[in-house]
Amino acid sequence: MPQERTRALRWGWEFLLELRASDALTPEQRAAVDSLLLHYPSRAEIRRWAEELSKEKRLFGPMLEPEEAPNEEASVPDTIPRLPVSATDRAAAIIEAERFFKSLRAAGLPEQLNRQIPYVLRHFPSQLPGPKGAGLELKGNKPD
């Protein structure tokens, strides 16, 4: 399941970028997407976290592991320009993104967007280990 969690986080990043480009969102939804993208971990960060966390010895295995064969679209950026954000803020954005994705299920999105929600949420890490998301902290957290 660690690879599935990694994939779900990556799909969350990609889905937020797709939502940002969509004309189907309300102004409130668009503001939520913009706010989440300021703090949600980028695809590059998720990849680094998975590599680091896969090396940790945990009782029930690693939280994340690198994907064996990630199907990353070239059109989706690995990162976007933004200010430095703490690992705690990144973890909070993951939790808030899950709430937001769940709220979109009843939002009347176009089918193309709506059908992606269950895939993003299927293995989404709803609980982060450790205080304030310590399990998803990057050593030397650097800005994107």
PDB file of C-alpha atoms in Angstrom, residues 17-107:
ATOM      1  CA  LEU A  17      -3.600  21.283 -11.461  1.00  0.00           C
ATOM      2  CA  GLU A  18      -6.347  19.964 -13.733  1.00  0.00           C
ATOM      3  CA  LEU A  19      -9.008  21.613 -11.577  1.00  0.00           C
ATOM      4  CA  ARG A  20      -7.105  24.890 -11.718  1.00  0.00           C
ATOM      5  CA  ALA A  21      -7.240  24.770 -15.512  1.00  0.00           C
ATOM      6  CA  SER A  22     -10.964  23.902 -15.585  1.00  0.00           C
ATOM      7  CA  ASP A  23     -13.724  26.391 -16.312  1.00  0.00           C
ATOM      8  CA  ALA A  24     -16.247  24.248 -14.396  1.00  0.00           C
ATOM      9  CA  LEU A  25     -15.400  25.466 -10.891  1.00  0.00           C
ATOM     10  CA  THR A  26     -17.247  28.026  -8.838  1.00  0.00           C
ATOM     11  CA  PRO A  27     -15.217  31.018  -7.619  1.00  0.00           C
ATOM     12  CA  GLU A  28     -15.140  29.440  -4.132  1.00  0.00           C
ATOM     13  CA  GLN A  29     -13.856  26.120  -5.494  1.00  0.00           C
ATOM     14  CA  ARG A  30     -11.236  27.902  -7.586  1.00  0.00           C
ATOM     15  CA  ALA A  31     -10.062  29.823  -4.511  1.00  0.00           C
ATOM     16  CA  ALA A  32      -9.810  26.534  -2.593  1.00  0.00           C
ATOM     17  CA  VAL A  33      -7.729  24.971  -5.383  1.00  0.00           C
ATOM     18  CA  ASP A  34      -5.401  27.980  -5.506  1.00  0.00           C
ATOM     19  CA  SER A  35      -4.990  27.892  -1.734  1.00  0.00           C
ATOM     20  CA  LEU A  36      -4.279  24.153  -1.705  1.00  0.00           C
ATOM     21  CA  LEU A  37      -1.708  24.465  -4.478  1.00  0.00           C
ATOM     22  CA  LEU A  38       0.260  26.930  -2.352  1.00  0.00           C
ATOM     23  CA  HIS A  39       0.896  24.195   0.219  1.00  0.00           C
ATOM     24  CA  TYR A  40       0.148  20.777  -1.332  1.00  0.00           C
ATOM     25  CA  PRO A  41       3.352  18.794  -1.979  1.00  0.00           C
ATOM     26  CA  SER A  42       4.512  18.890  -5.569  1.00  0.00           C
ATOM     27  CA  ARG A  43       5.149  15.785  -7.634  1.00  0.00           C
ATOM     28  CA  ALA A  44       8.895  16.311  -7.138  1.00  0.00           C
ATOM     29  CA  GLU A  45       8.459  16.545  -3.352  1.00  0.00           C
ATOM     30  CA  ILE A  46       6.254  13.462  -3.249  1.00  0.00           C
ATOM     31  CA  ARG A  47       8.908  11.537  -5.177  1.00  0.00           C
ATOM     32  CA  ARG A  48      11.637  12.656  -2.706  1.00  0.00           C
ATOM     33  CA  TRP A  49       9.444  11.839   0.315  1.00  0.00           C
ATOM     34  CA  ALA A  50       8.733   8.377  -1.032  1.00  0.00           C
ATOM     35  CA  GLU A  51      12.441   7.717  -1.536  1.00  0.00           C
ATOM     36  CA  GLU A  52      13.315   8.927   1.973  1.00  0.00           C
ATOM     37  CA  LEU A  53      10.419   7.248   3.768  1.00  0.00           C
ATOM     38  CA  SER A  54      10.995   3.911   2.036  1.00  0.00           C
ATOM     39  CA  LYS A  55      14.341   3.679   3.850  1.00  0.00           C
ATOM     40  CA  GLU A  56      12.847   4.184   7.324  1.00  0.00           C
ATOM     41  CA  LYS A  57      12.280   1.167   9.529  1.00  0.00           C
ATOM     42  CA  ARG A  58       8.681   1.220  10.771  1.00  0.00           C
ATOM     43  CA  LEU A  59       6.689  -1.442  12.549  1.00  0.00           C
ATOM     44  CA  PHE A  60       4.111  -1.767   9.761  1.00  0.00           C
ATOM     45  CA  GLY A  61       6.347  -0.800   6.860  1.00  0.00           C
ATOM     46  CA  PRO A  62       6.984   2.537   5.223  1.00  0.00           C
ATOM     47  CA  MET A  63       4.325   5.231   4.869  1.00  0.00           C
ATOM     48  CA  LEU A  64       5.330   5.866   1.254  1.00  0.00           C
ATOM     49  CA  GLU A  65       7.456   4.062  -1.317  1.00  0.00           C
ATOM     50  CA  PRO A  66       8.556   5.136  -4.783  1.00  0.00           C
ATOM     51  CA  GLU A  67       6.199   4.008  -7.520  1.00  0.00           C
ATOM     52  CA  GLU A  68       7.582   1.123  -9.567  1.00  0.00           C
ATOM     53  CA  ALA A  69       6.493   2.539 -12.905  1.00  0.00           C
ATOM     54  CA  PRO A  70       4.896   5.932 -12.424  1.00  0.00           C
ATOM     55  CA  ASN A  71       2.680   6.993 -15.299  1.00  0.00           C
ATOM     56  CA  GLU A  72       3.528  10.677 -15.149  1.00  0.00           C
ATOM     57  CA  GLU A  73       2.173  12.890 -17.871  1.00  0.00           C
ATOM     58  CA  ALA A  74       4.799  15.183 -19.349  1.00  0.00           C
ATOM     59  CA  SER A  75       2.239  17.999 -19.512  1.00  0.00           C
ATOM     60  CA  VAL A  76       1.925  18.043 -15.696  1.00  0.00           C
ATOM     61  CA  PRO A  77       4.692  20.079 -14.056  1.00  0.00           C
ATOM     62  CA  ASP A  78       6.786  18.527 -11.304  1.00  0.00           C
ATOM     63  CA  THR A  79       6.486  21.766  -9.350  1.00  0.00           C
ATOM     64  CA  ILE A  80       5.140  25.305  -9.601  1.00  0.00           C
ATOM     65  CA  PRO A  81       6.666  28.579  -8.377  1.00  0.00           C
ATOM     66  CA  ARG A  82       5.670  29.329  -4.789  1.00  0.00           C
ATOM     67  CA  LEU A  83       7.134  30.515  -1.505  1.00  0.00           C
ATOM     68  CA  PRO A  84       8.815  28.158   0.974  1.00  0.00           C
ATOM     69  CA  VAL A  85       6.351  26.217   3.118  1.00  0.00           C
ATOM     70  CA  SER A  86       6.949  24.087   6.186  1.00  0.00           C
ATOM     71  CA  ALA A  87       6.431  20.330   6.235  1.00  0.00           C
ATOM     72  CA  THR A  88       3.621  20.915   8.740  1.00  0.00           C
ATOM     73  CA  ASP A  89       1.850  23.165   6.232  1.00  0.00           C
ATOM     74  CA  ARG A  90       2.322  20.519   3.524  1.00  0.00           C
ATOM     75  CA  ALA A  91       0.794  17.856   5.788  1.00  0.00           C
ATOM     76  CA  ALA A  92      -2.135  20.146   6.652  1.00  0.00           C
ATOM     77  CA  ALA A  93      -2.703  20.741   2.923  1.00  0.00           C
ATOM     78  CA  ILE A  94      -2.891  16.986   2.313  1.00  0.00           C
ATOM     79  CA  ILE A  95      -5.565  16.654   4.987  1.00  0.00           C
ATOM     80  CA  GLU A  96      -7.480  19.662   3.644  1.00  0.00           C
ATOM     81  CA  ALA A  97      -7.166  18.363   0.066  1.00  0.00           C
ATOM     82  CA  GLU A  98      -8.853  15.125   1.076  1.00  0.00           C
ATOM     83  CA  ARG A  99     -11.777  17.081   2.546  1.00  0.00           C
ATOM     84  CA  PHE A 100     -11.960  19.217  -0.571  1.00  0.00           C
ATOM     85  CA  PHE A 101     -11.872  16.227  -2.943  1.00  0.00           C
ATOM     86  CA  LYS A 102     -14.693  14.583  -0.968  1.00  0.00           C
ATOM     87  CA  SER A 103     -16.750  17.770  -1.145  1.00  0.00           C
ATOM     88  CA  LEU A 104     -16.409  17.797  -4.935  1.00  0.00           C
ATOM     89  CA  ARG A 105     -18.268  14.494  -5.260  1.00  0.00           C
ATOM     90  CA  ALA A 106     -21.573  16.333  -4.871  1.00  0.00           C
ATOM     91  CA  ALA A 107     -20.481  19.495  -6.682  1.00  0.00           C
TER      92      ALA A 107
END
